[in-house]
Short mmCIF file of C-alpha atoms and ligand atoms in Angstrom, two decimals:
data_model
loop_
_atom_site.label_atom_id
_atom_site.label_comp_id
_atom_site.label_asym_id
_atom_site.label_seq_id
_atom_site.Cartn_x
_atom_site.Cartn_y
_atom_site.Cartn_z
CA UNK A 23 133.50 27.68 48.21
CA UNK A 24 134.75 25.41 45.71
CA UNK A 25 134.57 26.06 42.26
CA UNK A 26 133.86 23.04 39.84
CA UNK A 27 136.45 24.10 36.76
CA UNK A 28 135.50 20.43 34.48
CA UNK A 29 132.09 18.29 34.64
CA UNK A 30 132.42 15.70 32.35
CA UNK A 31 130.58 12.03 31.53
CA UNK A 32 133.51 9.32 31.24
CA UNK A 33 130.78 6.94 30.61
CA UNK A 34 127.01 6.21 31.47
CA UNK A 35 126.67 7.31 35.45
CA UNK A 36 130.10 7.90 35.54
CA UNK A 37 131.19 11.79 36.17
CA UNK A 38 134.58 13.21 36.26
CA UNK A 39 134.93 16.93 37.94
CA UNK A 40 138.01 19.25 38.46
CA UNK A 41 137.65 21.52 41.17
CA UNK A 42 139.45 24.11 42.20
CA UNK A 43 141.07 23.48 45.80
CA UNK A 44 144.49 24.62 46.41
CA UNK A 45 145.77 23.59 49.66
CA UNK A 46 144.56 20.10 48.87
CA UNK A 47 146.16 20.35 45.50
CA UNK A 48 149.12 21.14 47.11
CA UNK A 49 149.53 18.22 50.42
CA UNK A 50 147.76 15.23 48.63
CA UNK A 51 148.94 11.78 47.67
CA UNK A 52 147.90 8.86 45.87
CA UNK A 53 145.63 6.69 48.05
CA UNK A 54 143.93 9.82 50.40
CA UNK A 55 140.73 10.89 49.73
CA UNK A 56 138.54 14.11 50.49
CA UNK A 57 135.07 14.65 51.50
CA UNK A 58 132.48 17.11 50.01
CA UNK A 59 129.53 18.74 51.22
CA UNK A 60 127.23 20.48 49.14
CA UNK A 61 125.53 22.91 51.21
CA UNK A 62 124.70 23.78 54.76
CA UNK A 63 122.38 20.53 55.28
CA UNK A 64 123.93 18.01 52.85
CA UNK A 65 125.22 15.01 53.75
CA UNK A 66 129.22 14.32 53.80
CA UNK A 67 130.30 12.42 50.98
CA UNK A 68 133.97 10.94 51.04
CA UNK A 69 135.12 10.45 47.34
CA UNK A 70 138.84 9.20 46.37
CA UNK A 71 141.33 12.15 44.35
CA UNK A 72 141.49 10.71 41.43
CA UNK A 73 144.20 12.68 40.28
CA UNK A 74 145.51 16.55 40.82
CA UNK A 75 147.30 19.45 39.53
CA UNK A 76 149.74 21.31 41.96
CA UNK A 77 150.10 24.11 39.65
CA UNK A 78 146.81 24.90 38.82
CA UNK A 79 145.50 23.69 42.35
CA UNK A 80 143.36 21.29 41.02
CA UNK A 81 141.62 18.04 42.48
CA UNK A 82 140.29 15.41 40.29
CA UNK A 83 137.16 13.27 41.68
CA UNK A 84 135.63 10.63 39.67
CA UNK A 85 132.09 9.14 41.16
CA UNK A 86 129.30 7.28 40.09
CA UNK A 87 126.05 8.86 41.24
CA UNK A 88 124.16 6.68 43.79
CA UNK A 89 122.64 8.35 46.65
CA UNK A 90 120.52 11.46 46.47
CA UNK A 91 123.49 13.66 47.58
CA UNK A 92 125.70 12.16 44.97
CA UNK A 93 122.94 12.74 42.04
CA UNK A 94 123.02 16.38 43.56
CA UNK A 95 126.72 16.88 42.78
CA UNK A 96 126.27 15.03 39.34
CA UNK A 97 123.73 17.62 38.45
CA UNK A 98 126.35 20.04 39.33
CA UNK A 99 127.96 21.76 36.36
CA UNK A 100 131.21 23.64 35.35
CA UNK A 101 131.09 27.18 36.84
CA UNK A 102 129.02 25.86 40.09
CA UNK A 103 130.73 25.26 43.59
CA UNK A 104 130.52 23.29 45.96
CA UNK A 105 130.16 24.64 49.86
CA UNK A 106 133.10 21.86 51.92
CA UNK A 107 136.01 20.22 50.25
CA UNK A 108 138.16 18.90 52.80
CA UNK A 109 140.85 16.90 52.62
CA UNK A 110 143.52 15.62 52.19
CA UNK A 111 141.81 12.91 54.51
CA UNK A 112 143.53 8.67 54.87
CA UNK A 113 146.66 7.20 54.95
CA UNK A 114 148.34 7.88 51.12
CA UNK A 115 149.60 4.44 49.70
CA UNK A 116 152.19 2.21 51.37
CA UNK A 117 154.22 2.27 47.93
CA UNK A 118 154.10 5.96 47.66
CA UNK A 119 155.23 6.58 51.23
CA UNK A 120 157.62 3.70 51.44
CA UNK A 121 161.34 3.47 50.66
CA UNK A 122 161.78 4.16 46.74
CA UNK A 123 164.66 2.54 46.12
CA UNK A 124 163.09 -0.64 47.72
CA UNK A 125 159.60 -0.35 45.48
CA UNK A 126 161.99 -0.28 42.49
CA UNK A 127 163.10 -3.46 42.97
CA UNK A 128 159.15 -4.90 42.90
CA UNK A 129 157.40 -5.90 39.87
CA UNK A 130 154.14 -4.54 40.79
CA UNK A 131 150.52 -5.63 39.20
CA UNK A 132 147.61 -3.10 40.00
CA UNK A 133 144.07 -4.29 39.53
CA UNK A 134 141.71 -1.61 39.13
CA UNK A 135 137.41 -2.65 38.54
CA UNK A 136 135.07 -0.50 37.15
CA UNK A 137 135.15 3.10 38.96
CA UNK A 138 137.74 1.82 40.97
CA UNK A 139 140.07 2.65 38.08
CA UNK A 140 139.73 6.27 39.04
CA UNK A 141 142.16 5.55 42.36
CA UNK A 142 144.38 3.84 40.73
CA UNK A 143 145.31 6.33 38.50
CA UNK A 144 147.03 8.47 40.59
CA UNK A 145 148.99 5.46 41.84
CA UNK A 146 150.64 3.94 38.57
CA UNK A 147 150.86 7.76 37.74
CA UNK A 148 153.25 8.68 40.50
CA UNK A 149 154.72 5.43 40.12
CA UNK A 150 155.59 6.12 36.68
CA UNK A 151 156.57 9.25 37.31
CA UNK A 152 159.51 8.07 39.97
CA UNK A 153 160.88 5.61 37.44
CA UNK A 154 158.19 2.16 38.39
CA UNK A 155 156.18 1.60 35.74
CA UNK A 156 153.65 -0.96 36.98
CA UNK A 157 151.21 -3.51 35.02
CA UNK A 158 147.89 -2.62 35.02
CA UNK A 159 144.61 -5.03 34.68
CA UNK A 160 141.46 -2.80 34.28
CA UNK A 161 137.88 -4.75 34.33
CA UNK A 162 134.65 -3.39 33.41
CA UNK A 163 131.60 -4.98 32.80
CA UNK A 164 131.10 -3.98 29.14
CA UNK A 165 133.02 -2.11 26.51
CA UNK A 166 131.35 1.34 27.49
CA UNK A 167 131.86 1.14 31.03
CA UNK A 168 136.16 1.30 30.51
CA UNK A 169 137.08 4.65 31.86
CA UNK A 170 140.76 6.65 31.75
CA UNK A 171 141.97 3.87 29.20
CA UNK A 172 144.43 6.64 27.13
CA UNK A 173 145.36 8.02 30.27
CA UNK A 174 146.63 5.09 32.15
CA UNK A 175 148.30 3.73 28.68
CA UNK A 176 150.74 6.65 29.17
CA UNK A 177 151.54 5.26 32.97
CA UNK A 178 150.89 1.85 33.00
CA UNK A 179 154.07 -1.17 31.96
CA UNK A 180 151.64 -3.13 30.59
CA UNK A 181 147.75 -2.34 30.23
CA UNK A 182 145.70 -5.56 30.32
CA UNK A 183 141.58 -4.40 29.71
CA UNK A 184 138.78 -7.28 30.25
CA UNK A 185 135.43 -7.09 30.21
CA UNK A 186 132.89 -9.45 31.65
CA UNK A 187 130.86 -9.74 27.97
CA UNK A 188 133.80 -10.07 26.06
CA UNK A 189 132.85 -6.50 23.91
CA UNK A 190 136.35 -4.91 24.40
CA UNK A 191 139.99 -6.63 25.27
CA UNK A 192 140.45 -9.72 27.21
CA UNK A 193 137.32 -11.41 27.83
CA UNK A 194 136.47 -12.17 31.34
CA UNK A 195 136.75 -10.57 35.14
CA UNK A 196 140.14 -9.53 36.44
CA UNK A 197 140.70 -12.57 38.71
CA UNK A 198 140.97 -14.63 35.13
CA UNK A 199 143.30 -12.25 33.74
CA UNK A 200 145.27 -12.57 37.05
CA UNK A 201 145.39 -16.02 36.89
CA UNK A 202 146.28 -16.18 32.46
CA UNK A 203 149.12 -13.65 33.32
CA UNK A 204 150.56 -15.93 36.11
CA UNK A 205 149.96 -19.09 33.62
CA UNK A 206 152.19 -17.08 30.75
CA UNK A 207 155.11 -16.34 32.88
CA UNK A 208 154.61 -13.16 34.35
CA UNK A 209 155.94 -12.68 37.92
CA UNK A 210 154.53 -10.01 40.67
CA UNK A 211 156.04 -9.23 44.35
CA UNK A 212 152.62 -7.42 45.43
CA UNK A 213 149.13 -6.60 43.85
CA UNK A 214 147.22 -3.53 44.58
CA UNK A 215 143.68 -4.40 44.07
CA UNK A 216 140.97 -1.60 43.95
CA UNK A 217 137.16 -1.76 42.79
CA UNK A 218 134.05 -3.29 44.21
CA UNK A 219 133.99 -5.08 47.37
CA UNK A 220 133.28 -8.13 46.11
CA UNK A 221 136.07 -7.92 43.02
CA UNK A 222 138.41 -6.90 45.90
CA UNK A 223 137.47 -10.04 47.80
CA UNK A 224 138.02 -12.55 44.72
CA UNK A 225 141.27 -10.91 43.72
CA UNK A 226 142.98 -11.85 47.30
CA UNK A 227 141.72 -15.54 47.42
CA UNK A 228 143.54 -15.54 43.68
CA UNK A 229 146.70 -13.87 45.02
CA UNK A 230 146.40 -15.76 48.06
CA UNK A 231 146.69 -18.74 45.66
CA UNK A 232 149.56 -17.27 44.13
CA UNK A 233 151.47 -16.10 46.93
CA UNK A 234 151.32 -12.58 46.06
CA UNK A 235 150.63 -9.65 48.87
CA UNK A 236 147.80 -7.56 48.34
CA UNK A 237 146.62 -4.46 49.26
CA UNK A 238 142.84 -3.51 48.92
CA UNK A 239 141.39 -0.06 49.32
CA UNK A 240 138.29 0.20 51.62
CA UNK A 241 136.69 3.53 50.89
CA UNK A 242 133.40 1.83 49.90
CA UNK A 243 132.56 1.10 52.87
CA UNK A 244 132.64 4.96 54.45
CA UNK A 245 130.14 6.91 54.84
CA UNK A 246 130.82 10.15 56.61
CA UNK A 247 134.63 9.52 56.63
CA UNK A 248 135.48 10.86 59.75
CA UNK A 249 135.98 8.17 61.95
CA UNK A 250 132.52 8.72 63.80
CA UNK A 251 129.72 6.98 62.50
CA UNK A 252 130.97 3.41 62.53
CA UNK A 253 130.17 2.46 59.19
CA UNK A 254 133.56 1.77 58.13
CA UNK A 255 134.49 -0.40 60.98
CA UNK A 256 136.03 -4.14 59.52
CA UNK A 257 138.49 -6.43 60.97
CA UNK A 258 141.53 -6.69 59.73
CA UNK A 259 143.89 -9.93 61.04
CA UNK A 260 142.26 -9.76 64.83
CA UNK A 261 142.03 -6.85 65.14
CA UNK A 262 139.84 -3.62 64.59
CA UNK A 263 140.14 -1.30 61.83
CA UNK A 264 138.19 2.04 60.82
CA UNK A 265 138.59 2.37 57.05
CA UNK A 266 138.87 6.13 57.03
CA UNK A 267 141.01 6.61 59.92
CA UNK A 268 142.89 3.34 59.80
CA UNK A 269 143.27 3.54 55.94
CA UNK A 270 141.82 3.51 53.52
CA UNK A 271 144.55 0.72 52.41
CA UNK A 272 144.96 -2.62 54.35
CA UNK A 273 146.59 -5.64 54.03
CA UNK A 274 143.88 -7.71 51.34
CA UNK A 275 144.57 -11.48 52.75
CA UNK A 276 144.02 -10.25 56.40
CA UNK A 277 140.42 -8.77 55.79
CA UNK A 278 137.32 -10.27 56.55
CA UNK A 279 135.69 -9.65 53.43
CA UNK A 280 132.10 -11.42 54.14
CA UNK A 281 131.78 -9.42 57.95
CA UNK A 282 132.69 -6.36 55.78
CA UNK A 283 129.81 -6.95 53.49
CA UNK A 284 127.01 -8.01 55.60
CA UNK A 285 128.32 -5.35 57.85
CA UNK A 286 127.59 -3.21 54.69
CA UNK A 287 124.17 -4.01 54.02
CA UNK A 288 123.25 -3.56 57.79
CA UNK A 289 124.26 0.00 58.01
CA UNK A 290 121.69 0.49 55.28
CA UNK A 291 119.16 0.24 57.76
CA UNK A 292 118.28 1.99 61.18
CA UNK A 293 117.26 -1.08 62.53
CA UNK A 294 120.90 -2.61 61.32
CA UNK A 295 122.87 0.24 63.07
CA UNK A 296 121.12 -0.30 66.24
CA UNK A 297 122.30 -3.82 66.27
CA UNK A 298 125.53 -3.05 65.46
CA UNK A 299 125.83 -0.22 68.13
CA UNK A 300 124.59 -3.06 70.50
CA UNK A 301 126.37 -5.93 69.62
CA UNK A 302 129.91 -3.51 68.72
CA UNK A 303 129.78 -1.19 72.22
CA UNK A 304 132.21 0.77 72.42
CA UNK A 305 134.06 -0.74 69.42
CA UNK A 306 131.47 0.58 67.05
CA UNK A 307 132.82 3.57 65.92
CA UNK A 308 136.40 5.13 66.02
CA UNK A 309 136.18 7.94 68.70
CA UNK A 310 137.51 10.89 68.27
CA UNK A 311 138.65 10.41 64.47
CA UNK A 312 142.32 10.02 65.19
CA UNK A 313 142.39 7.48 67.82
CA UNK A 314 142.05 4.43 65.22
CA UNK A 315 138.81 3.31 67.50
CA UNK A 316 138.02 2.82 70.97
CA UNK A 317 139.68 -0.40 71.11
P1 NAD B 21 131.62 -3.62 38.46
O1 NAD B 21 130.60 -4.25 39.33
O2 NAD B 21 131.29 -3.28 37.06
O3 NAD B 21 132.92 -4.52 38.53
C1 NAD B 21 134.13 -4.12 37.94
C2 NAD B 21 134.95 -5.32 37.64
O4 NAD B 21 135.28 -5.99 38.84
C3 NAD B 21 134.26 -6.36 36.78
O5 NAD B 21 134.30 -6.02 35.44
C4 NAD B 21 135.06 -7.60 37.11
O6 NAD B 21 136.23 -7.66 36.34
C5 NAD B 21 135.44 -7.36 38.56
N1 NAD B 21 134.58 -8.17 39.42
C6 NAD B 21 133.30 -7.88 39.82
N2 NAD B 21 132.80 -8.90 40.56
C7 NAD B 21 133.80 -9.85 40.60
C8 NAD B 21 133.91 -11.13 41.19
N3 NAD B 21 132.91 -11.67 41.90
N4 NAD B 21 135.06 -11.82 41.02
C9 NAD B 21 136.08 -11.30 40.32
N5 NAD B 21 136.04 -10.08 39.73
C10 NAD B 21 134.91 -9.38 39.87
O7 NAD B 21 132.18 -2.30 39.10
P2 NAD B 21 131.48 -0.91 39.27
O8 NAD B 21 129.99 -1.01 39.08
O9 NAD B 21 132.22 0.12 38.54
O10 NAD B 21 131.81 -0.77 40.82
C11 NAD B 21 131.30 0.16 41.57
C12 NAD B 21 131.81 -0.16 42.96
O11 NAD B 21 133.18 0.19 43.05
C13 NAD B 21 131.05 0.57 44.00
O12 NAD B 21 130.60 -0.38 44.93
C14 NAD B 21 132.11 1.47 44.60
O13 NAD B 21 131.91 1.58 45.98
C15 NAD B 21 133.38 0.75 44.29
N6 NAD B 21 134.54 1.65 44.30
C16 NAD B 21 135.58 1.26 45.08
C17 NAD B 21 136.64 2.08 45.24
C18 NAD B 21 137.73 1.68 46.17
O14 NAD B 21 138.51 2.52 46.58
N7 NAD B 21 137.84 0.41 46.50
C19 NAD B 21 136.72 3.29 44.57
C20 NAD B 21 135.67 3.64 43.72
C21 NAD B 21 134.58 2.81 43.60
FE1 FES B 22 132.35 6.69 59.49
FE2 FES B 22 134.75 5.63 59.02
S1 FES B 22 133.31 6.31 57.59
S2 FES B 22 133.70 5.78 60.91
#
């Protein structure tokens, strides 16, 4: 069992929870994520690390509650645990894994929307930590909705906050701040851009525009994160890609963004998996969890 150590509201549906979990604590890297099950029947529910202690042996999740099995776990409180915590699980980030001395040289722009901020984190955070201090753009929809501002102040280069209504910093999504910081100068050698599907898809036709690589993190699309149910299947370039096996990062301009999504909203439905295990055959989900698909 895992015990939940912090349960706290970082805004309206938005729940931040340290638990205790010491061998993940101890192997995991920006970029991975974990998956949780509540109890013997529940459902697997892959959620990003947000951030972790090694010392203490703690993992930090950060989720907005919108299934049944994710209102379960926000119900949950400091004190209860939680029955499966597994993880580390997913590739960590290319600029965490790759050569240091080369990801010094970048000037690096992450682009983090809504609860997306939560992965990011952990990112600029290591970043900073190894002597890269990135530039930041975080997007909500309203003033409220802004999570982890202090903390990614202390990480970030530059912190750039928008929101859609205008009630707190910039006004405006993060594709216009993109495009205002690339009219006043500022230069980037890649983007990391993590947050709603749809934000992710916007903010690589912008860098596209721009000429700047992008890398996008899939993990909305997973559902039991293992590499078997085929949810998180998406195309990637020409070829095929499994989100939680394959990822969860990928190259942003080589993504099919609009198969993703309707792919998305098919899974929802019985009838919509049956199609796609028909039309997909053997493509449709990624065998044996390690293989990268049946390809
Ligand atoms: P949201 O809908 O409030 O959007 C956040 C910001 O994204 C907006 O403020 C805006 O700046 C930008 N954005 C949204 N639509 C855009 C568009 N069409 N063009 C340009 N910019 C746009 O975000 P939310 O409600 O916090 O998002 C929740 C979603 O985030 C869920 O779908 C969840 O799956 C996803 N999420 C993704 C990750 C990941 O790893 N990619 C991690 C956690 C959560
Ligand atoms: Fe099920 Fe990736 S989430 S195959």
């Amino acid at each position: 069992m895992f015990k939940i150590l912090k349960a706290e509201h970082l805004a309206e549906n938005i729940i931040l929870m340290d638990v205790e979990a010491k061998r993940v604590a101890k192997s995991c890297l920006p970029g991975q994520f974990i998956i949780v099950r509540l109890d013997e029947k529940g459902e697997r529910i892959p959620l990003t690390i947000a951030d972790y202690d090694r010392e203490k042996g703690t993992v930090t999740i950060v989720f907005q509650p919108i299934g049944a099995s994710t209102y379960q776990l926000a119900d949950m409180k400091a004190g209860d645990s939680i029955l499966d915590f597994v993880g580390p699980l997913g590739r960590p980030s290319e600029l965490i894994t790759g050569d240091l001395e080369e990801v010094k040289k970048k000037k690096i722009l992450f682009v983090a929307g809504g609860v997306g901020t939560a992965p990011v984190y952990p990112q600029v955070k290591w970043l900073h930590e190894h002597g890269v201090d990135a530039d930041v753009i975080v997007g909500a929809k309203t003033k409220s909705l802004i999570i982890m501002e202090d903390m990614m102040k202390k990480v970030a280069g530059n912190l750039y906050i928008t929101t859609d209504d205008g009630s707190y910093g910039r006004n405006g999504m993060v594709t216009k701040v993109i495009e205002d910081l690339a009219a006043e100068g500022k230069h980037y050698d890649v983007c990391v851009s993590i947050g709603p599907m749809i934000m992710m898809k916007f903010c690589c036709l912008t860098t596209k525009k721009l000429g700047i690589p992008t890398i996008v993190s899939m993990n909305p699309i997973m559902v039991d994160g293992t590499g078997m149910c085929g949810a998180c299947r998406l195309t990637v370039g020409d070829e095929v890609k499994f989100a939680c096996v394959d990822g969860p990062e990928f190259d942003g301009h080589k993504i099919n963004f609009d198969e993703a999504m309707k792919r998305q909203a098919m899974y929802k439905t019985e009838e919509g998996r049956a199609l796609l295990r028909y039309k997909e055959g053997k493509t449709h989900h990624g065998g044996c969890g390690f293989c990268g698909g049946d390809k």
